[in-house]
mmCIF file of C-alpha atoms and ligand atoms in Angstrom:
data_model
loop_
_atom_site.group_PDB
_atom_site.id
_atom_site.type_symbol
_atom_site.label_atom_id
_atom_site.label_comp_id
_atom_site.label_asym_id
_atom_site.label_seq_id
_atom_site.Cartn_x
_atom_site.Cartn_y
_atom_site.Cartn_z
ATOM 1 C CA UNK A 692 0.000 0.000 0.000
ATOM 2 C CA UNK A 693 0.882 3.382 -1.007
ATOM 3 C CA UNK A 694 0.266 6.979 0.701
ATOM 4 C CA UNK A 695 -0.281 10.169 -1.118
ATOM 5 C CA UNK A 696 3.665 11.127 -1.415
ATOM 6 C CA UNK A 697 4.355 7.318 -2.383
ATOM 7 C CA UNK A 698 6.104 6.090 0.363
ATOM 8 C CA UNK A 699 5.149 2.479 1.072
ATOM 9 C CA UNK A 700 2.883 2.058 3.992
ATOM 10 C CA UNK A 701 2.484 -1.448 6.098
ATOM 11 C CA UNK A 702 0.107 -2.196 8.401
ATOM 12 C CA UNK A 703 1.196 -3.749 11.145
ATOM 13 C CA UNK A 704 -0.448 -4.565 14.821
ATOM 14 C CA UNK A 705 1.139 -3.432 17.789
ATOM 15 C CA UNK A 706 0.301 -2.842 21.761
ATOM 16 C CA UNK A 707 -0.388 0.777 22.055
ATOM 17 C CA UNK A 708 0.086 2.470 25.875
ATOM 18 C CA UNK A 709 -2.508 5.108 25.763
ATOM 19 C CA UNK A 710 -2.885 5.653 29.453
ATOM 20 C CA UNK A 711 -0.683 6.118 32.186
ATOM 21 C CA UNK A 712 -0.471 2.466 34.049
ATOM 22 C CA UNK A 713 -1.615 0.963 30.998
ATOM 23 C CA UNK A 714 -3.291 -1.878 30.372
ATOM 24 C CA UNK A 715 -1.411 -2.184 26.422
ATOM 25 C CA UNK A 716 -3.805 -3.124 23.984
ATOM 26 C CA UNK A 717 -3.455 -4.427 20.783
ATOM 27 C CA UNK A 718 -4.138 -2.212 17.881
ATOM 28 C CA UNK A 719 -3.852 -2.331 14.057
ATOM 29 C CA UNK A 720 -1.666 1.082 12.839
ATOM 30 C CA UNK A 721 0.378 2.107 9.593
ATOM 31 C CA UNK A 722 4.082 2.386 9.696
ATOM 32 C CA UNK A 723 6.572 3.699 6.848
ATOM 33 C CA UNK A 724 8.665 1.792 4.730
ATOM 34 C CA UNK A 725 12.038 1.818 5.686
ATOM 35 C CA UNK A 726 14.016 4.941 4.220
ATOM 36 C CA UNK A 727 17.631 4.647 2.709
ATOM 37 C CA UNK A 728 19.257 3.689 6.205
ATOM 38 C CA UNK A 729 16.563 2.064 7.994
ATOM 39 C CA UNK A 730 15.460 -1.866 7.960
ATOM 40 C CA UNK A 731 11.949 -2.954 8.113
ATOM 41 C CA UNK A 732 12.102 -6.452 10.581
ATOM 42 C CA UNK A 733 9.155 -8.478 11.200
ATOM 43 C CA UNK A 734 9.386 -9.009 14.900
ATOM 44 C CA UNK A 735 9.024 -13.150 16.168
ATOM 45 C CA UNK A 736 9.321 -12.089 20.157
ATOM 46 C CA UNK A 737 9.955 -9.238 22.238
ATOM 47 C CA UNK A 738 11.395 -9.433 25.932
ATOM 48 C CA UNK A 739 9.926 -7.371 28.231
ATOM 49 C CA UNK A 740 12.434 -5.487 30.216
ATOM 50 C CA UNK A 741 11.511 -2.962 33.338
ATOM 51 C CA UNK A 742 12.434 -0.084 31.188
ATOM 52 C CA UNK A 743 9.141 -0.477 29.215
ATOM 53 C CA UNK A 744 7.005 -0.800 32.615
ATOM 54 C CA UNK A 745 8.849 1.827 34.228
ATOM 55 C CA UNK A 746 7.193 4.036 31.042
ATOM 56 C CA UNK A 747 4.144 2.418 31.492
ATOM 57 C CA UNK A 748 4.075 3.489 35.135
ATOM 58 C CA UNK A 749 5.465 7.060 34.356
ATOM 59 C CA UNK A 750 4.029 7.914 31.079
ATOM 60 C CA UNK A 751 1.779 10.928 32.149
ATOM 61 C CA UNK A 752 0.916 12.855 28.168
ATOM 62 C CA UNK A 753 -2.481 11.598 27.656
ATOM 63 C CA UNK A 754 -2.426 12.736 24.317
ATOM 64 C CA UNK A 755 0.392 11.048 23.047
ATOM 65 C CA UNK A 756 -0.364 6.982 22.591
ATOM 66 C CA UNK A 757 2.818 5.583 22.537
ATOM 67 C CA UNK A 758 4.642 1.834 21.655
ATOM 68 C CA UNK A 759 7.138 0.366 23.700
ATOM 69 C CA UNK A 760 9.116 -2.699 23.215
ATOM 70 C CA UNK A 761 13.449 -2.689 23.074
ATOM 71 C CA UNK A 762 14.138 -6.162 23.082
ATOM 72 C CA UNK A 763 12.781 -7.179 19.443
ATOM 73 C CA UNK A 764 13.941 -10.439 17.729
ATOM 74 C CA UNK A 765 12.843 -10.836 14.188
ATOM 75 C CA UNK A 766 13.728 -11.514 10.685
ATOM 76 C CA UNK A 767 14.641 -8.861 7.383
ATOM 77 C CA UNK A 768 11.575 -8.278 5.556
ATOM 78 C CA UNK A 769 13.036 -5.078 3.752
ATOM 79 C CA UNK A 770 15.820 -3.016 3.639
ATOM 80 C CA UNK A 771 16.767 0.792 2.501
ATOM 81 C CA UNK A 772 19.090 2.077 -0.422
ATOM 82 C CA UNK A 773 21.839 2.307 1.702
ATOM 83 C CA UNK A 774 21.932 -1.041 4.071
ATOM 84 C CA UNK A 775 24.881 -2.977 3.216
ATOM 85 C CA UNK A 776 24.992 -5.268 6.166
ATOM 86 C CA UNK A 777 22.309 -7.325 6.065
ATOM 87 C CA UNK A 778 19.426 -8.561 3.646
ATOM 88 C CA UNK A 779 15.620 -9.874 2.873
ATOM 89 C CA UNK A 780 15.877 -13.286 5.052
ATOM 90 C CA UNK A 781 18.476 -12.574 7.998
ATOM 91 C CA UNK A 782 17.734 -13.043 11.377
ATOM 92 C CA UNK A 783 18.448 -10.150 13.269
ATOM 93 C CA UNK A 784 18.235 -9.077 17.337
ATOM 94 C CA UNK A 785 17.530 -5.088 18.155
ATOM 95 C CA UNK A 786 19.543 -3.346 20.614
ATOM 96 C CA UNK A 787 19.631 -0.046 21.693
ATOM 97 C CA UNK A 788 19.927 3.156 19.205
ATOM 98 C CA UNK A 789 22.791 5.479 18.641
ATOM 99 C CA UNK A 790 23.392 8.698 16.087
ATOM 100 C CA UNK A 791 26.460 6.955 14.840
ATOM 101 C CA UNK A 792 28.426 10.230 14.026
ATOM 102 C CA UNK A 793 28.853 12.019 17.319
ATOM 103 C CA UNK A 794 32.479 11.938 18.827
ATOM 104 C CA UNK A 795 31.373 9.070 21.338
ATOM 105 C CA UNK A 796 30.020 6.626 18.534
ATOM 106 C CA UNK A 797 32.660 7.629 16.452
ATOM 107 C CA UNK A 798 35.587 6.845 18.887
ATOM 108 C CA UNK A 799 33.707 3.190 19.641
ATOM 109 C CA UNK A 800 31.231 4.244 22.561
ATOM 110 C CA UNK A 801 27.709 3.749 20.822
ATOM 111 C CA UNK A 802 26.630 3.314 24.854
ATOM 112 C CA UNK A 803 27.635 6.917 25.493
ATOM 113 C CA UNK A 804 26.785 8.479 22.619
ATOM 114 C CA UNK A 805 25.851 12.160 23.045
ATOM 115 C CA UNK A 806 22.311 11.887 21.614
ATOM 116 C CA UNK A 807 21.265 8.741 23.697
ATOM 117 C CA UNK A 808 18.453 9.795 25.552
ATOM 118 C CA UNK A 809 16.541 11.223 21.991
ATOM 119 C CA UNK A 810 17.402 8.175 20.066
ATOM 120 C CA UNK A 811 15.951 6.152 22.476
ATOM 121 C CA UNK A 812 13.600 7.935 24.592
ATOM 122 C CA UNK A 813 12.550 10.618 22.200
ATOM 123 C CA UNK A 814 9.447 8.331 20.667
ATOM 124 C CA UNK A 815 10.876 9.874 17.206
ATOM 125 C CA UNK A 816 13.538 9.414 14.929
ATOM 126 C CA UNK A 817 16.872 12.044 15.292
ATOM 127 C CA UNK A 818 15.175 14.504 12.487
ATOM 128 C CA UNK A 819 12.150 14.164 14.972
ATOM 129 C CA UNK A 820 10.146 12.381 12.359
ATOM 130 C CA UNK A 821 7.420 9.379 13.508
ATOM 131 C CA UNK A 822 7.061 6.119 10.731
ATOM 132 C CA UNK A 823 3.885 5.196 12.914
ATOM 133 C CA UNK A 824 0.585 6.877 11.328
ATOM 134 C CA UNK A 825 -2.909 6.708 12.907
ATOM 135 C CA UNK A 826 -4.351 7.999 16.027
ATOM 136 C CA UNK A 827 -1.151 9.901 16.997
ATOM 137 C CA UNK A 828 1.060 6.740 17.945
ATOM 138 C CA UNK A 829 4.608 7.101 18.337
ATOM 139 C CA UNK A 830 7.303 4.296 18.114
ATOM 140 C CA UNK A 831 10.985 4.651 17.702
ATOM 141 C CA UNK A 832 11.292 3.297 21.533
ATOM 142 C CA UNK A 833 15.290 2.263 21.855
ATOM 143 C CA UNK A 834 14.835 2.754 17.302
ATOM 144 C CA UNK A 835 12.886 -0.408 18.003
ATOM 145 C CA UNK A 836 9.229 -0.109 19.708
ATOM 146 C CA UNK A 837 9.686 -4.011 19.366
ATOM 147 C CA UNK A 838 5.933 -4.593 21.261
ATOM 148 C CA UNK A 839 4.682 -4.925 17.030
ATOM 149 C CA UNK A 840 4.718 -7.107 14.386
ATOM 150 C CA UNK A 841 6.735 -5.157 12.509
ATOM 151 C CA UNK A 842 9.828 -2.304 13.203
ATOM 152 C CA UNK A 843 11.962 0.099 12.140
ATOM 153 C CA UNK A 844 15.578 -0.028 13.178
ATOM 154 C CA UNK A 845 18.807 0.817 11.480
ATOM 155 C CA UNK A 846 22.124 -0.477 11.199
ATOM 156 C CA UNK A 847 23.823 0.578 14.250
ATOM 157 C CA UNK A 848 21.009 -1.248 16.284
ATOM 158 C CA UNK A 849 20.791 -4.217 15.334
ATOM 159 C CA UNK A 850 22.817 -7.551 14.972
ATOM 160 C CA UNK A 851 22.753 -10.304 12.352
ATOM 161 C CA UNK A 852 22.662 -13.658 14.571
ATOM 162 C CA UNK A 853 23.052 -17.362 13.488
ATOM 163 C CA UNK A 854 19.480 -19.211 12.075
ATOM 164 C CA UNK A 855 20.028 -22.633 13.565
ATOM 165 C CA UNK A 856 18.899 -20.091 16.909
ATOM 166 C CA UNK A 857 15.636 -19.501 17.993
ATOM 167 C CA UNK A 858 14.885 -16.096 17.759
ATOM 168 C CA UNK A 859 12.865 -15.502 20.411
ATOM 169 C CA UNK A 860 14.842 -17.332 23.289
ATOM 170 C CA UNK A 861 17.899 -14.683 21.349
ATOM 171 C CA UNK A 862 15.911 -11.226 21.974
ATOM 172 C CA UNK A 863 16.248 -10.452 25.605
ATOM 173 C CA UNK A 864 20.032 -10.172 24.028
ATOM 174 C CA UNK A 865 19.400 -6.707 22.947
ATOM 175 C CA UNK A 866 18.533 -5.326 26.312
ATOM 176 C CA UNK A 867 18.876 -6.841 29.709
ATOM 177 C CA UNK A 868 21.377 -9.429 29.557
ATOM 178 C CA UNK A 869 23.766 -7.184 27.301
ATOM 179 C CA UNK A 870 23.908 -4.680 30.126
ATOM 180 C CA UNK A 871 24.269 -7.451 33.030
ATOM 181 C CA UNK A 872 26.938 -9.273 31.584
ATOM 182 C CA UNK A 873 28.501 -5.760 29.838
ATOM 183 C CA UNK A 874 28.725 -4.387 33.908
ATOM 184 C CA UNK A 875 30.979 -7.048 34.381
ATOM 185 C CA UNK A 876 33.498 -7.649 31.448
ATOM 186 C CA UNK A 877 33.132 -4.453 29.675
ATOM 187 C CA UNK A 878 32.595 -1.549 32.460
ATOM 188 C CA UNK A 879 34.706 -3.107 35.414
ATOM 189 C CA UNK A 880 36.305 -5.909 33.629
ATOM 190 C CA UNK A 881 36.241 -8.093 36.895
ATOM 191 C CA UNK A 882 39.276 -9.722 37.168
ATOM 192 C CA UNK A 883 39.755 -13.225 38.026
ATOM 193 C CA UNK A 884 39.659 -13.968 41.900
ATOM 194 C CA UNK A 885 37.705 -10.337 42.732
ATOM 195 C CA UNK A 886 34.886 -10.591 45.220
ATOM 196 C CA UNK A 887 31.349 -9.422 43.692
ATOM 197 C CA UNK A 888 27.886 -8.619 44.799
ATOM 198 C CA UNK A 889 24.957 -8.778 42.674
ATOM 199 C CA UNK A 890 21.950 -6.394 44.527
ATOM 200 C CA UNK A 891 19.218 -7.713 42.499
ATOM 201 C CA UNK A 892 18.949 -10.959 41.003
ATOM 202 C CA UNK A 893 16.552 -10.221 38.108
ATOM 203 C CA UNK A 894 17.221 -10.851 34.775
ATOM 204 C CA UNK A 895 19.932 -7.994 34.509
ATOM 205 C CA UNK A 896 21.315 -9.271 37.740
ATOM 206 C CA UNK A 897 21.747 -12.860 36.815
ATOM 207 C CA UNK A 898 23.283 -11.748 33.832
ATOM 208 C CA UNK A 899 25.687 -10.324 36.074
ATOM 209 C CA UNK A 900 25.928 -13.132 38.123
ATOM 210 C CA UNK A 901 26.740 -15.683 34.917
ATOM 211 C CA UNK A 902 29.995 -13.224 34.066
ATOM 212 C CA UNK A 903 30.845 -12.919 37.004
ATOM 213 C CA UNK A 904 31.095 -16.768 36.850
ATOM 214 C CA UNK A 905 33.207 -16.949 33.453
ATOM 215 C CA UNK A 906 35.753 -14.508 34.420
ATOM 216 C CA UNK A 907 36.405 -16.318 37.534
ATOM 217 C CA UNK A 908 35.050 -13.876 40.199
ATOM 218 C CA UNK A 909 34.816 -15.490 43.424
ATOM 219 C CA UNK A 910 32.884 -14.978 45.989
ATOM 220 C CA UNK A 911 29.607 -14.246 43.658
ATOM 221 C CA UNK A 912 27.295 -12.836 46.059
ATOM 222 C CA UNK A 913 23.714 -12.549 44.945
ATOM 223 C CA UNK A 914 21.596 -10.422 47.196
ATOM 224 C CA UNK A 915 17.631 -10.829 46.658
ATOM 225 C CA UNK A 916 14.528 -11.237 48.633
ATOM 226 C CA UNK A 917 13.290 -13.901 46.517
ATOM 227 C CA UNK A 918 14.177 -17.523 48.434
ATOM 228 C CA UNK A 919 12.837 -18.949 44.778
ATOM 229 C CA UNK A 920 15.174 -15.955 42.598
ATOM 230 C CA UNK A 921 18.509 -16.406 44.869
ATOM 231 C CA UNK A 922 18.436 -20.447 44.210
ATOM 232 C CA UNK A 923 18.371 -19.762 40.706
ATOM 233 C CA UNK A 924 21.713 -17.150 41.248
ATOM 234 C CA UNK A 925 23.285 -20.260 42.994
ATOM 235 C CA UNK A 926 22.893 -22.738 40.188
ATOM 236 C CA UNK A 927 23.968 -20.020 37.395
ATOM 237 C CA UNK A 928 27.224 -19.424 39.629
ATOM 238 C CA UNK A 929 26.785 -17.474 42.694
ATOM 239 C CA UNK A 930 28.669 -18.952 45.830
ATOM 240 C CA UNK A 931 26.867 -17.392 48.216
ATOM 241 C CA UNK A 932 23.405 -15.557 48.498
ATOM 242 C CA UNK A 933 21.963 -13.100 51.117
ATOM 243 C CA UNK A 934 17.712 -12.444 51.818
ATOM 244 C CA UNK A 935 18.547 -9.173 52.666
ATOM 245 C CA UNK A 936 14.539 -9.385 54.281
ATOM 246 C CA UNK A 937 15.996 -12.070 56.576
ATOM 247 C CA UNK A 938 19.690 -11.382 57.033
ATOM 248 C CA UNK A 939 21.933 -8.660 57.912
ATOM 249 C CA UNK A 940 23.608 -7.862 54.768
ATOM 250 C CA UNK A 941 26.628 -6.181 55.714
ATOM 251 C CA UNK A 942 27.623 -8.917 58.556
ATOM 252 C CA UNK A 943 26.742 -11.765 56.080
ATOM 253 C CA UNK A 944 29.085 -10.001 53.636
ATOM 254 C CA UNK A 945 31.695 -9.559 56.313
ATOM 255 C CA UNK A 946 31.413 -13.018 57.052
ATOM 256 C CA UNK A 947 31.536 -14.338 53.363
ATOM 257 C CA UNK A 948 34.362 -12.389 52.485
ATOM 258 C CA UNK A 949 36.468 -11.565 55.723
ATOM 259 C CA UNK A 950 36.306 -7.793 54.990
ATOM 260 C CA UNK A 951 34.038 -5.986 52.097
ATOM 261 C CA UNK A 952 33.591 -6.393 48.980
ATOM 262 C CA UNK A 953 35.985 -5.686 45.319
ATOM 263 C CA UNK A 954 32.620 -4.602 43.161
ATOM 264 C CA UNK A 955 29.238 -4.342 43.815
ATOM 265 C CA UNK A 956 26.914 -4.549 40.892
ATOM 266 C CA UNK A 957 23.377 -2.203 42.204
ATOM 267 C CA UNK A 958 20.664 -3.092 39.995
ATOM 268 C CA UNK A 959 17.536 -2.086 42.691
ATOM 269 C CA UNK A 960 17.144 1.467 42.412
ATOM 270 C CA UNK A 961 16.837 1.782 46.531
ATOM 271 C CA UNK A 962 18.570 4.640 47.904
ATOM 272 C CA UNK A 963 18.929 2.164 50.861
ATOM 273 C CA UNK A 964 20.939 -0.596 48.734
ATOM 274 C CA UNK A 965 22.715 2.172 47.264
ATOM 275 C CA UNK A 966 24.241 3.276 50.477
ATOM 276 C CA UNK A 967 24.601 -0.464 51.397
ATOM 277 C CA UNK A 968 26.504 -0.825 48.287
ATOM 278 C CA UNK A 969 29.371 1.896 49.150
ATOM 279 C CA UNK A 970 29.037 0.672 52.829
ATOM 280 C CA UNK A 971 29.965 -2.575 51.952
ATOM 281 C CA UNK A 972 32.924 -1.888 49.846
ATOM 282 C CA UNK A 973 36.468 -2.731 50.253
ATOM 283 C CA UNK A 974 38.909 0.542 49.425
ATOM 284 C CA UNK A 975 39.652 0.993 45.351
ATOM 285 C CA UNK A 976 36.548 -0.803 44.937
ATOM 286 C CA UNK A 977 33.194 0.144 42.936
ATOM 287 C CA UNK A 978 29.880 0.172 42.929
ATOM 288 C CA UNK A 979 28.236 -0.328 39.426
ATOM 289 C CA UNK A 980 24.818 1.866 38.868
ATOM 290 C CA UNK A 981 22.635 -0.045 36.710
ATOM 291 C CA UNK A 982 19.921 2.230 37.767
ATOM 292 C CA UNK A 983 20.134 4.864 35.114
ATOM 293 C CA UNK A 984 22.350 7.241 35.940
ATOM 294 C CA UNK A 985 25.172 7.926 34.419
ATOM 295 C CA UNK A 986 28.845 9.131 35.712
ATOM 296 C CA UNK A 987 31.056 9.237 38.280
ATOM 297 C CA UNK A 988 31.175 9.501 42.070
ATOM 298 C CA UNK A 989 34.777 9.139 43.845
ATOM 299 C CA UNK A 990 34.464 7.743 47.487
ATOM 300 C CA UNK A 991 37.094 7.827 49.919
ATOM 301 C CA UNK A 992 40.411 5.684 50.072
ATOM 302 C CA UNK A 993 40.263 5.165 46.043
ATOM 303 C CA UNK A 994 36.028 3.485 46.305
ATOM 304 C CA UNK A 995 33.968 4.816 43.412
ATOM 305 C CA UNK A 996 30.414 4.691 42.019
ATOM 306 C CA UNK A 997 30.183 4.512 38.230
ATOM 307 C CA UNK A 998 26.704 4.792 36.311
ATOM 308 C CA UNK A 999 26.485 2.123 33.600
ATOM 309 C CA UNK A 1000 24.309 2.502 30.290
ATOM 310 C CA UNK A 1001 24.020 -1.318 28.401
ATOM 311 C CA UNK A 1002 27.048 -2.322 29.951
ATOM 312 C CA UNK A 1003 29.349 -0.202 27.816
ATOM 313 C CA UNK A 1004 28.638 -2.655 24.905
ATOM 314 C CA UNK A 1005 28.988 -2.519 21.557
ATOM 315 C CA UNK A 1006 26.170 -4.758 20.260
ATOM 316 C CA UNK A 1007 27.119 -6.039 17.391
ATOM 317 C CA UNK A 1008 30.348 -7.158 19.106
ATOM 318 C CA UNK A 1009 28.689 -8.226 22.226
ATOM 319 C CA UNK A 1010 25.706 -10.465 21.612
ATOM 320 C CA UNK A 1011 27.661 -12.592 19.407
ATOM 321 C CA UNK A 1012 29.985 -12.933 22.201
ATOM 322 C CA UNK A 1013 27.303 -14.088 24.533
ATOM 323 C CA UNK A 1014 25.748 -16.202 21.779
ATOM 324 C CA UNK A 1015 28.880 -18.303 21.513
ATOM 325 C CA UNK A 1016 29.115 -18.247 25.371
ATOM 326 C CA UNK A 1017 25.672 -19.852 25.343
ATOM 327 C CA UNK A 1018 26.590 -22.473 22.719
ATOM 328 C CA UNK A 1019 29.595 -23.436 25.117
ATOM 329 C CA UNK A 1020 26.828 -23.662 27.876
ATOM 330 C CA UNK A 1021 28.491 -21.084 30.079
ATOM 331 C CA UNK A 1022 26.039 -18.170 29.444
ATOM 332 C CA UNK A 1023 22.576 -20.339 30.580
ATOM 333 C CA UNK A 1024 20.495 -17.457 30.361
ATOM 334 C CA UNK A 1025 17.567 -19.238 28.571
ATOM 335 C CA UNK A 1026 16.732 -20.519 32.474
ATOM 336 C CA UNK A 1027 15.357 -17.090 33.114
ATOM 337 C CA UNK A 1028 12.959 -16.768 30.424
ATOM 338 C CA UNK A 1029 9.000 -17.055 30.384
ATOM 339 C CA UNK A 1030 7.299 -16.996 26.973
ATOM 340 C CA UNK A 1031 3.760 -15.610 26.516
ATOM 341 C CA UNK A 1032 2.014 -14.660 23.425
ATOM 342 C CA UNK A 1033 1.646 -11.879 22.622
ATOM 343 C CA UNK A 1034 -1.989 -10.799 23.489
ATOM 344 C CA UNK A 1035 -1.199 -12.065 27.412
ATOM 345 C CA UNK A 1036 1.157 -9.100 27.137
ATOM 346 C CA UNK A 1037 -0.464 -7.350 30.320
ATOM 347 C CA UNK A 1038 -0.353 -10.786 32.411
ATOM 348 C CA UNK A 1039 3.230 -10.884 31.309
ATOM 349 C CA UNK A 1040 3.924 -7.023 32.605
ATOM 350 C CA UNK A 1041 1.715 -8.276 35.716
ATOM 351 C CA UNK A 1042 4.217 -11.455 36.022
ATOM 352 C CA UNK A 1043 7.152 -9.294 35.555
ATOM 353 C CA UNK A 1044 6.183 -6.573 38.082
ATOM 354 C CA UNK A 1045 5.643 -9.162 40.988
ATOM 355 C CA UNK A 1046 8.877 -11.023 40.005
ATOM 356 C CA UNK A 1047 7.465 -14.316 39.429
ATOM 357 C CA UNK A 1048 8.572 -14.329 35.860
ATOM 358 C CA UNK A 1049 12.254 -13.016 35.836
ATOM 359 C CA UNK A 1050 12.686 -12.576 31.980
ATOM 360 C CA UNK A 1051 9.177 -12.993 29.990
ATOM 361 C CA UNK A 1052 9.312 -13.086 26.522
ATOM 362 C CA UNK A 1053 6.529 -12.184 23.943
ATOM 363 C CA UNK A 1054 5.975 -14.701 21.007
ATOM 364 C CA UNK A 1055 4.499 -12.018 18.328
ATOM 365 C CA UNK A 1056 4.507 -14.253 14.946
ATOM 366 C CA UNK A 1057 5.852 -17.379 13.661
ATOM 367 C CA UNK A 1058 9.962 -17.548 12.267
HETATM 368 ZN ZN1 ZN B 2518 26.284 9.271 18.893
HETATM 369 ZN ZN1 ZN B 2519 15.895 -2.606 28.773
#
């Protein structure tokens, strides 16, 4: 289908947030063929990560409907003029968007790029253009808004992965684990025989957890107040684990490790665990934010705080990497996921938001 100025129109169906709290429901819109640097990806699954509840919690504009989704899976349908990286037929996982020629991107920091937050919080694209039409939707979430059967995304944000895969086990990739397992080897590069925490053993923070694992981090402490949630952490590597509802966190730590601790990875968002974090920490030590801020704090006797953003990765380097980690069966993260199709996306959100389901993934259409 055509519009008036000739630019190829699909419909598509996607879950449209059109009040604040939600519930998403599932709506037929328009979206734009892709232009010269865009690719148009039919989306198999989504993961639901708590970025998109977060909005769904927050979103306050009544007038502005918007969809959500960063953690798209899906396969090529069509590609722009200008896409030289992949074609009709490839499988591809989404990631998070970057301009791509800002100094950061440029100089091989895609997670830092200057123009982040509009690229993937601005529900447009950079020339502040929408591909959604109808009923004044906007996509562009993370260049994704993956909760559809179809998306936009470009280049820079998304990676080719092997078929012999299934796709939607692969898309929580893009998101989640890609910034728990970046915290570790990318941002602090753990070394081998450093003592971790893990505040938070969601999905983010068992991706944490499994690094901290293959770099040989010992202990791996994974702090919860989940019983079910911290015997998961011990069987994907912790060594020890703390119900911070039922045990004195600092004295259990003292106890584990005979002092504090080398790194703690804070993925709550509790100004409380925050300040147990530093408290906790051995001198020249850090804290790692995954709480969405971004810089850093120096602490006394050489202890920092560093804000994170997708675990300093560079997607199309770093999902392959876990990919082959997960062939060698030392990157398990398939044990977290939930799938649901895609109209039970609100019981999934409602799964997610009590922490029964740690990782829930949306089956949209077939491979
Ligand atoms: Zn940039
Ligand atoms: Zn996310």
């Amino acid at each position: 289908m055509n519009n008036n100025s000739g630019v190829k129109v699909y419909k598509i169906r996607a879950a449209v947030l059109r009040r604040k709290g939600g519930p998403l429901k599932i709506e037929s819109l328009e979206l734009e063929g892709p232009r010269d640097d865009e690719v148009l990806v039919r989306i198999v699954a989504s993961g639901i990560c708590h970025t998109d509840i977060d909005f769904c919690a927050a979103w306050t504009k009544s007038d502005e409907a918007l969809v959500l989704g960063h953690e798209g899976a899906g396969v090529v349908e069509r590609v722009g003029k200008s896409v030289k990286t992949v074609k009709r037929g490839d499988h591809v996982v989404l990631s998070y968007q970057s301009c791509g020629h800002c100094r950061r991107c440029l100089s091989g920091h895609p997670a830092h790029c200057q123009h982040f937050y509009e690229a993937n919080f601005g529900f447009q694209r950079l020339d502040g253009s929408n591909a959604l039409h109808r009923g004044g939707v906007r996509g562009h979430f993370f260049g994704q808004s993956s909760f559809a059967t179809h998306s936009l995304a470009t280049e820079r944000n998304l990676v080719k992965v092997p078929k012999d895969l299934p796709l939607e086990l692969l898309s929580p990739l893009g998101c989640g684990l890609q910034t728990g397992a970046g915290t570790v080897m990318n941002s602090l590069k753990v070394p081998k025989g450093a003592s971790i925490a893990v505040f938070g053993t969601g999905a983010v923070g068992l991706a944490a957890v499994m690094a901290a694992r293959i770099v040989g981090a010992g202990p791996i402490i994974g702090v919860d107040i989940k019983p079910k949630r911290l015997r998961l952490a011990l069987e994907l590597g912790a060594t020890h684990t703390i119900d911070n509802r039922r045990q004195d966190l600092a004295a259990r730590i003292t106890h584990i490790t005979g002092g504090g601790v080398d790194y703690v990875v804070e993925t709550t968002a509790s100004p409380k665990m925050h300040q147990l974090a530093v408290d906790v920490l051995n001198p020249q030590g850090v804290v790692a934010l995954l709480t969405g801020e971004s810089g850093t704090d120096s602490l006394p006797e050489g202890r920092k705080t560093l804000g994170i953003i997708q675990g300093d990765a560079i997607p199309q380097q770093f999902i392959p990497k876990l990919i082959e980690l997960y062939q060698a069966g030392q990157f398990p993260f398939d044990r977290l996921v939930k799938f649901y199709d895609f109209k039970d996306i609100n019981r999934a959100i409602a799964d997610a938001k009590r922490g029964d389901t740690i990782k829930p993934v949306l089956r949209i259409s077939k491979k």
